[in-house]
Amino acid sequence: FAQRRLWFLNRLEGETSSTYNLPIALRLTGTLDRDALAAALRDVISRHESLRTVFPESADGTPYQAVVDPEQASVRLDVTSVSEGNLPSLVTAEVSRGFDLTVDLPVRTRLFAVDDAAHVLVVVLHHIAGDGWSMAPLARDLAEAYEARSADRAPEWTPLPVQYADYALWQRELLGNENDPDSLLGRQIAYWKTQLAGLPEQLELPTDRRRPAVASYRGDSMAFTLDADLHGRLAGLARESGASVFMVVQAAFVALLSRMGAGTDIPIGSPVAGRTDEALDDLVGFFVNTLVLRTDLSGDPTFRELIDRVRETDLAAYANQDVPFEHLVEVLNPVRSMARNPLFQVALAFQNQDQSELRLPGLSLSTEQSDGAAAKFDLSLGLSERFDGEGTPAGLVGGFEFATDLFDRVTVEGIVERFGRLLSAAMADPDRPVGELEILSAQEHEALQSGWQGERVEVPWVSLPVVFEEQVARTPEATAVLFQDVDLTYAELNTRANRLARVLISRGVGPEGLVALMLPRSPELLVAMLAVLKAGAAYV
């Protein structure tokens, strides 16, 4: 885990990078005790070592972790008076601002005061110190500390059983030495080397623009919902298949990517919580790991068969989930690029952790939106399940996050629509091959069948040899054929084809005749095809 943290430092673009910021922006309505809030924030940072860890450099330039003493951790609640009109831009700027991790604690707060009864609290946590799961214990601890400080007392927390460093040491002992093939780490690395052998360097997607040389990580997002009926059918098919709802969604997602041109060997990244012990549930820290789930869609399987393939792959991946993704990249050493993520460029996440609700006494809270979006990958799909009071599926809430370097919003709108359409088609007939599942709308079908045909133009009938020779007369010196180091003009191609045509005619080839060609893709193949046609025959 120490390695994993330091890997973040190598990924950052500089001190101002905000790619790995985890923000919360909450509107607080009511009477706010600012002093109690400031004291509560200090309490929370004192409670969790990960929130007061900095990463200075040693003499040789290597960063290391230094846990700051609670009494020396510089924590303050900056308060800024704002108008309602300029609040959104200020919140976005605060959320988007990066950290200098050599000196800054990996968490900061700011309070925007609109008036005495309206505030917006912004808490930004760097991913090096926490993950999505961490937001729930962070919110719970802050609420409990604020309630206590509002009553002029210290929070009476149950002491944390472990800190992040304790778990890191335990994990290192558990994994063992990777050079030992019998160690847990050695066995799991061997699995991943086999599983990811020959992995595509880059997943081809229908992007609107070419990939830049260096990714900017600028992103946008698009939310959507899937209704309760579709959710129920997903859950039912999952039960029939001995799979999870996540696996069914993954099958649909990779099927869609394949149908959009990504091929039949599709790796996607998926996070796992990494909290394998209940002692970690209340700890703020970066435990999440990323697994590379590789799906084989060759042979156009049915959707039900694809679920079986996904299930088998995922269960094996979960059984080997302890190798940190960053270390796996080092071991596999794929071709590196500043333009894309290594090993996978598309991600899928199922959100099933506790929601990070923050309740503060005497205040009503609501989420404040910001525009500081970042995209770590080309395309990411996140989904969470909703249930009614009886545990019946009530729908899926999701969203696509996408890199604006590559995609326009309208393109992602089309991806969202096709995803829902493919899911519905798969639920209606899971025994249908994935290549036949409907992804086009009625309007798209109409456009394909008639709307893109253009104006009808009458063209006089002319044989292909005549049309070719007319082109030769127009541009004799223009290039007609390029193949490796061969470059033929129209005149040269015509001369070769005429020479062979005369040979064929001398052998009795003429109208109604058939000539068999057995040649590789080459200039000679084109010469032979033209020569047969010039002789009046047909080639086979």
XYZ file of C-alpha atoms in Angstrom:
540
model
C 0.000 0.000 0.000
C 2.946 2.304 0.535
C 3.947 1.516 -3.071
C 0.428 2.243 -4.189
C 0.410 5.662 -2.570
C 3.746 6.592 -4.052
C 2.498 5.467 -7.468
C 0.020 8.327 -7.312
C 2.874 10.786 -7.034
C 4.323 9.467 -10.281
C 0.968 9.785 -12.036
C 0.359 13.397 -11.055
C 1.058 16.083 -13.632
C 2.439 18.462 -11.027
C 1.481 20.261 -7.870
C -1.772 21.572 -9.337
C -3.134 18.272 -10.632
C -6.760 17.700 -9.554
C -7.277 14.402 -11.349
C -7.456 12.471 -8.066
C -9.563 14.864 -5.979
C -12.584 13.422 -4.145
C -14.867 16.371 -3.356
C -17.951 16.899 -1.204
C -19.838 20.189 -1.555
C -22.785 20.612 0.819
C -25.214 23.488 1.266
C -25.941 24.055 4.969
C -29.169 25.884 5.736
C -29.797 27.052 9.291
C -27.720 28.312 12.191
C -24.153 27.083 11.771
C -21.656 27.048 14.651
C -18.475 27.829 12.697
C -16.173 27.318 15.677
C -17.696 23.900 16.352
C -17.310 22.947 12.692
C -13.653 24.005 12.667
C -12.983 22.031 15.878
C -14.813 18.996 14.443
C -12.619 19.037 11.351
C -9.507 19.096 13.537
C -10.897 16.168 15.525
C -11.462 14.080 12.394
C -8.004 14.781 11.017
C -6.456 13.864 14.350
C -8.433 10.604 14.400
C -7.244 9.359 10.987
C -3.482 9.256 10.339
C -4.049 9.087 6.587
C -5.517 12.616 6.679
C -2.343 14.022 8.208
C 0.238 12.275 6.076
C 2.500 14.284 3.756
C 4.973 13.051 1.138
C 8.245 14.978 1.198
C 11.245 13.872 -0.849
C 14.347 12.269 0.553
C 17.837 13.415 -0.453
C 17.848 11.122 -3.502
C 14.531 12.533 -4.746
C 12.377 9.573 -3.635
C 9.138 10.548 -1.858
C 8.337 9.000 1.502
C 5.406 9.087 3.913
C 5.546 11.253 7.003
C 2.665 11.213 9.488
C 2.268 14.653 11.078
C 1.649 14.828 14.833
C -1.962 15.890 15.599
C -0.757 18.916 17.514
C 1.334 20.063 14.562
C -1.153 19.337 11.768
C -2.075 22.731 10.345
C -5.842 22.553 9.912
C -8.070 25.551 9.499
C -11.516 26.266 8.148
C -11.192 29.100 5.654
C -14.374 31.174 5.427
C -15.175 33.262 2.339
C -18.179 35.553 1.982
C -19.784 35.138 -1.444
C -22.886 36.083 -3.395
C -25.258 33.457 -4.709
C -24.321 34.404 -8.262
C -20.599 33.714 -8.048
C -20.919 30.695 -5.727
C -20.898 27.994 -8.483
C -17.652 29.201 -10.056
C -15.938 29.489 -6.656
C -17.018 25.981 -5.640
C -15.750 24.607 -8.960
C -12.413 26.379 -8.537
C -11.987 24.982 -5.014
C -12.897 21.445 -6.061
C -10.547 21.609 -9.055
C -7.512 22.979 -7.215
C -4.732 20.427 -6.721
C -2.498 19.623 -3.762
C 1.224 19.989 -3.191
C 1.549 16.672 -1.386
C 5.113 17.369 -0.266
C 3.818 19.910 2.260
C -0.007 19.949 2.142
C -2.192 17.603 4.142
C -4.239 15.534 1.650
C -7.502 17.081 2.803
C -8.683 20.670 2.823
C -11.892 22.502 3.623
C -13.459 25.817 2.771
C -16.686 27.384 3.946
C -18.502 29.782 1.636
C -20.886 32.080 3.518
C -23.806 33.384 1.453
C -25.514 34.879 4.530
C -25.961 34.027 8.212
C -28.312 31.141 7.421
C -26.805 29.788 4.189
C -23.345 28.254 3.855
C -21.645 25.833 1.473
C -19.057 23.496 2.970
C -16.467 22.101 0.546
C -14.316 19.157 1.665
C -11.711 17.911 -0.826
C -9.898 14.657 -0.121
C -6.987 13.551 -2.269
C -7.283 9.973 -3.521
C -3.847 9.205 -2.080
C -5.411 9.389 1.390
C -8.841 7.902 0.788
C -11.233 6.163 -1.561
C -14.955 6.265 -2.263
C -15.693 4.029 0.727
C -13.799 6.479 2.965
C -16.333 9.220 2.380
C -18.935 7.464 4.562
C -16.800 7.129 7.739
C -15.444 10.629 7.092
C -18.998 12.010 7.021
C -20.069 10.007 10.106
C -17.068 11.119 12.137
C -17.518 14.766 11.141
C -21.198 14.695 12.130
C -20.449 13.113 15.515
C -17.605 15.533 16.206
C -19.724 18.578 15.246
C -22.550 17.469 17.523
C -20.093 17.077 20.403
C -18.290 20.375 19.798
C -21.623 22.208 19.521
C -22.238 21.021 23.085
C -18.746 22.145 24.197
C -17.349 18.643 24.591
C -14.927 16.379 22.779
C -16.296 13.538 20.664
C -16.410 10.193 22.464
C -15.399 7.911 19.633
C -14.591 4.254 19.982
C -10.845 4.134 19.219
C -9.977 2.854 15.765
C -8.614 -0.714 15.988
C -5.941 -0.013 13.361
C -4.482 2.841 11.369
C -3.539 2.749 7.704
C 0.131 1.998 8.384
C -0.804 -0.968 10.593
C -2.777 -2.547 7.808
C -0.051 -1.830 5.252
C 2.453 -3.776 7.364
C 0.003 -6.668 7.839
C -0.734 -6.769 4.118
C 2.960 -6.848 3.221
C 3.477 -9.793 5.578
C 0.428 -11.589 4.156
C 1.471 -11.204 0.505
C 5.047 -12.323 1.052
C 7.901 -12.024 -1.429
C 6.940 -11.992 -5.091
C 10.150 -13.846 -5.942
C 8.825 -16.798 -3.958
C 6.494 -18.697 -6.359
C 4.717 -20.279 -3.362
C 3.897 -16.945 -1.705
C 0.452 -15.398 -2.099
C 1.908 -12.553 -4.138
C 3.973 -14.901 -6.298
C 0.968 -17.118 -7.106
C -1.269 -14.191 -7.936
C 1.304 -12.505 -10.167
C 1.688 -15.794 -12.056
C -2.078 -15.850 -12.612
C -2.165 -12.301 -13.983
C 0.791 -12.884 -16.285
C -1.124 -15.738 -17.897
C -4.511 -14.049 -17.846
C -3.326 -10.795 -19.450
C -0.838 -12.228 -21.960
C -1.329 -10.666 -25.396
C -3.665 -7.973 -24.066
C -4.547 -5.276 -26.652
C -2.460 -2.146 -26.117
C -5.463 0.090 -26.679
C -9.198 -0.437 -26.934
C -10.534 1.086 -30.122
C -13.649 3.182 -29.511
C -15.763 5.344 -31.845
C -14.248 8.620 -30.670
C -14.986 12.045 -32.125
C -11.342 13.074 -32.128
C -7.935 11.471 -32.322
C -6.272 10.735 -29.011
C -3.915 13.569 -27.987
C -0.270 12.802 -27.273
C -0.813 13.658 -23.595
C -4.176 13.160 -21.905
C -5.572 16.296 -20.273
C -7.941 14.314 -17.995
C -10.671 16.857 -18.685
C -14.007 15.141 -18.436
C -17.751 15.375 -18.334
C -20.484 13.075 -17.101
C -23.974 12.020 -18.079
C -26.488 10.505 -15.661
C -29.250 8.064 -16.536
C -31.636 5.610 -14.875
C -32.894 2.130 -15.716
C -36.433 1.389 -14.556
C -37.555 -1.113 -11.940
C -38.907 -3.589 -14.513
C -35.558 -3.839 -16.323
C -33.737 -4.026 -12.980
C -35.972 -6.907 -11.921
C -35.328 -8.821 -15.135
C -31.565 -8.245 -14.721
C -31.714 -9.646 -11.201
C -33.775 -12.621 -12.397
C -31.352 -13.499 -15.199
C -28.455 -13.148 -12.758
C -30.081 -15.689 -10.417
C -30.744 -18.096 -13.303
C -27.110 -17.818 -14.395
C -25.573 -18.159 -10.942
C -24.083 -14.699 -11.440
C -24.345 -11.268 -9.869
C -26.205 -8.291 -11.312
C -22.782 -6.710 -11.831
C -21.744 -9.619 -14.061
C -24.898 -9.295 -16.182
C -24.316 -5.552 -16.566
C -20.665 -6.213 -17.430
C -21.724 -8.680 -20.132
C -24.026 -6.056 -21.634
C -21.371 -3.351 -21.421
C -18.646 -5.360 -23.168
C -21.176 -6.548 -25.765
C -21.986 -2.912 -26.521
C -18.297 -1.983 -26.766
C -17.747 -4.885 -29.158
C -20.712 -3.850 -31.284
C -19.278 -0.324 -31.441
C -16.029 -1.591 -32.959
C -13.854 -2.491 -29.946
C -13.256 -6.041 -31.171
C -13.748 -9.337 -29.335
C -10.928 -9.116 -26.758
C -12.104 -6.456 -24.326
C -10.341 -5.580 -21.053
C -12.104 -3.269 -18.633
C -11.007 -1.993 -15.240
C -13.193 -2.474 -12.191
C -12.554 -1.347 -8.601
C -12.805 -3.636 -5.576
C -13.071 -2.219 -2.072
C -10.018 -4.044 -0.708
C -11.451 -3.918 2.823
C -11.251 -7.597 3.616
C -11.523 -7.143 7.409
C -14.325 -5.438 9.340
C -11.677 -3.556 11.329
C -11.176 -1.406 8.229
C -14.823 -0.403 7.745
C -14.529 2.834 9.733
C -11.065 3.787 8.534
C -10.313 6.593 6.075
C -7.646 5.294 3.719
C -6.840 4.211 0.191
C -7.652 0.489 0.130
C -9.428 0.214 -3.208
C -7.735 -1.890 -5.881
C -8.442 -2.133 -9.596
C -8.872 -5.450 -11.385
C -8.484 -5.957 -15.123
C -11.486 -8.037 -16.240
C -10.806 -9.452 -19.696
C -13.775 -10.720 -21.702
C -13.620 -12.941 -24.774
C -16.490 -12.315 -27.218
C -15.130 -14.435 -30.077
C -17.537 -16.775 -31.858
C -20.541 -14.455 -31.319
C -21.834 -16.159 -28.139
C -25.395 -15.819 -26.949
C -25.927 -13.333 -24.164
C -26.432 -16.166 -21.689
C -23.158 -17.772 -22.814
C -21.421 -14.405 -22.466
C -22.613 -14.151 -18.850
C -21.017 -17.553 -18.195
C -17.729 -16.342 -19.679
C -17.850 -13.149 -17.602
C -18.683 -15.078 -14.419
C -15.750 -17.456 -14.867
C -13.321 -14.585 -15.539
C -14.554 -12.430 -12.670
C -14.457 -15.159 -10.028
C -10.871 -15.978 -10.955
C -9.959 -12.273 -10.816
C -11.552 -11.865 -7.362
C -9.539 -14.830 -6.129
C -6.370 -12.992 -7.206
C -7.306 -9.446 -6.214
C -4.492 -8.711 -3.762
C -1.830 -7.601 -6.265
C -2.018 -3.796 -6.390
C -2.826 -2.636 -9.895
C 0.157 -0.297 -9.916
C 2.513 -3.170 -9.097
C 0.863 -5.304 -11.763
C 1.653 -2.607 -14.321
C 5.294 -2.677 -13.239
C 5.441 -6.477 -13.519
C 3.686 -6.746 -16.899
C 5.448 -3.634 -18.227
C 3.056 -2.836 -21.089
C 3.857 -0.145 -23.642
C 3.556 3.129 -21.712
C 1.875 6.224 -23.048
C 0.986 9.611 -21.587
C -2.123 9.458 -23.765
C -3.911 6.539 -22.119
C -4.180 4.362 -19.038
C -2.122 1.138 -19.114
C -3.858 -2.261 -19.508
C -7.369 -0.798 -19.879
C -9.009 2.447 -20.955
C -12.642 1.705 -20.073
C -13.922 1.131 -16.532
C -17.045 -0.273 -14.874
C -17.947 0.287 -11.227
C -20.876 -0.922 -9.145
C -21.458 1.374 -6.178
C -22.597 -0.707 -3.220
C -20.817 0.947 -0.321
C -22.509 3.083 2.311
C -23.662 6.452 1.077
C -21.658 9.329 2.531
C -24.575 11.187 4.129
C -23.615 13.995 6.490
C -26.104 15.020 9.170
C -25.381 18.052 11.313
C -27.705 19.034 14.183
C -29.764 22.162 13.545
C -28.976 22.220 9.821
C -30.646 20.937 6.676
C -28.210 19.724 4.045
C -28.289 19.379 0.271
C -25.628 18.630 -2.320
C -24.111 21.558 -4.175
C -23.091 20.746 -7.735
C -19.778 21.770 -9.268
C -18.377 21.592 -12.785
C -14.896 20.424 -11.836
C -15.146 17.080 -13.642
C -12.114 14.939 -14.408
C -11.950 11.731 -16.418
C -9.286 9.221 -15.389
C -10.210 6.910 -18.294
C -11.605 7.206 -21.810
C -15.021 6.005 -20.712
C -16.350 4.892 -17.326
C -19.729 3.443 -16.398
C -20.894 3.615 -12.797
C -24.117 2.033 -11.536
C -25.862 1.523 -8.214
C -28.953 -0.501 -7.360
C -32.066 0.880 -5.670
C -34.566 -1.230 -3.714
C -37.955 -0.553 -2.174
C -38.785 -1.185 1.481
C -39.286 -4.892 0.849
C -35.980 -5.369 -0.964
C -37.558 -5.542 -4.424
C -35.454 -4.086 -7.271
C -36.552 -0.468 -7.802
C -34.197 0.583 -10.601
C -30.585 1.299 -11.408
C -29.059 4.759 -11.178
C -25.958 5.286 -13.257
C -23.770 7.584 -15.231
C -21.095 7.638 -17.878
C -17.934 9.658 -17.232
C -16.033 10.422 -20.408
C -12.867 12.147 -21.567
C -13.704 15.312 -23.466
C -10.388 14.937 -25.291
C -12.095 12.118 -27.193
C -15.886 12.371 -26.967
C -18.559 14.963 -27.592
C -21.552 14.915 -25.294
C -23.939 13.987 -28.098
C -21.858 10.870 -28.839
C -22.123 9.708 -25.233
C -25.870 10.362 -25.336
C -25.984 7.834 -28.166
C -23.931 5.347 -26.120
C -26.361 5.704 -23.192
C -29.337 5.056 -25.464
C -27.697 2.027 -27.084
C -26.729 0.590 -23.714
C -30.324 0.704 -22.511
C -31.567 -0.712 -25.820
C -29.085 -3.606 -25.754
C -29.929 -4.431 -22.139
C -33.651 -4.560 -22.949
C -33.015 -6.767 -25.991
C -30.792 -9.114 -23.981
C -33.375 -9.465 -21.207
C -36.081 -10.204 -23.777
C -34.049 -12.973 -25.442
C -30.852 -13.937 -23.580
C -30.350 -16.926 -25.887
C -29.844 -14.674 -28.898
C -26.265 -14.074 -30.159
C -24.900 -10.750 -28.922
C -24.162 -9.745 -32.511
C -27.896 -9.786 -33.212
C -29.057 -7.796 -30.179
C -30.708 -4.546 -31.213
C -28.749 -1.371 -30.508
C -30.180 0.997 -33.160
C -33.269 3.175 -32.847
C -36.065 3.214 -35.425
C -34.762 6.558 -36.699
C -31.260 5.111 -37.153
C -32.682 2.152 -39.065
C -34.578 4.560 -41.309
C -31.424 6.596 -41.881
C -29.463 3.485 -42.820
C -32.150 2.219 -45.187
C -33.087 5.427 -46.933
C -31.919 8.636 -45.352
C -28.242 8.240 -46.274
C -28.713 7.110 -49.865
C -28.622 10.614 -51.331
C -30.102 11.765 -54.625
C -30.769 9.118 -57.277
C -28.667 9.735 -60.398
C -28.969 7.824 -63.671
C -25.582 6.535 -64.887
C -25.130 5.080 -68.397
C -24.045 1.423 -68.502
C -20.312 1.141 -69.232
C -18.086 -1.875 -68.664
C -15.390 -1.702 -65.989
C -12.460 -1.927 -68.477
C -13.856 1.075 -70.365
C -14.295 3.107 -67.161
C -10.745 2.221 -66.071
C -9.223 3.218 -69.410
C -11.098 6.543 -69.322
C -9.430 7.194 -65.965
C -6.060 6.210 -67.447
C -6.576 8.780 -70.194
C -7.469 11.480 -67.653
C -4.639 10.887 -65.125
C -2.006 8.560 -66.619
C 0.751 9.645 -64.183
C -1.390 9.567 -61.046
C -0.720 6.808 -58.520
C -3.110 3.879 -58.933
C -1.542 1.231 -56.666
C 0.537 1.460 -53.487
C 1.782 -1.743 -51.914
C 4.851 -1.935 -49.662
C 7.656 -0.614 -51.934
C 5.606 -0.896 -55.187
C 4.138 2.265 -56.707
C 2.222 1.949 -60.000
C 0.688 4.780 -62.011
C -2.556 4.310 -63.932
C -0.570 4.081 -67.183
C 1.757 1.406 -65.769
C -1.125 -0.633 -64.351
C -2.979 -0.404 -67.677
C 0.115 -1.508 -69.637
C 0.612 -4.583 -67.436
C -3.085 -5.511 -67.587
C -3.153 -5.135 -71.429
C -0.052 -7.348 -71.756
C -1.616 -10.145 -69.690
C -4.989 -9.746 -71.433
C -3.337 -10.414 -74.806
C -1.761 -13.589 -73.387
C -5.128 -14.752 -72.073
C -6.863 -14.049 -75.410
C -4.139 -16.028 -77.221
C -4.999 -18.971 -74.917
C -8.684 -18.794 -75.946
C -10.082 -16.692 -73.105
C -13.056 -14.572 -74.150
C -16.707 -13.697 -73.366
C -18.553 -16.210 -71.151
C -15.197 -17.647 -70.092
C -14.092 -18.118 -66.486
C -10.509 -17.670 -65.258
C -9.435 -18.899 -61.818
C -7.142 -16.608 -59.817
C -5.138 -17.873 -56.851
C -2.951 -14.956 -55.758
C -2.262 -13.168 -52.460
C -3.267 -9.549 -51.952
C -0.757 -7.831 -54.206
C -0.376 -5.571 -57.290
C -0.278 -8.766 -59.388
C -3.776 -9.643 -58.196
C -5.122 -6.296 -59.460
C -3.314 -6.717 -62.781
C -4.813 -10.194 -63.202
C -8.365 -9.067 -62.348
C -8.209 -6.212 -64.878
C -6.631 -8.439 -67.527
C -9.401 -11.065 -67.279
C -12.059 -8.391 -67.609
C -10.272 -6.773 -70.553
C -10.287 -10.215 -72.251
C -14.088 -10.261 -71.820
C -14.187 -13.082 -69.266
C -15.006 -13.280 -65.558
C -12.534 -14.114 -62.804
C -13.141 -16.612 -60.022
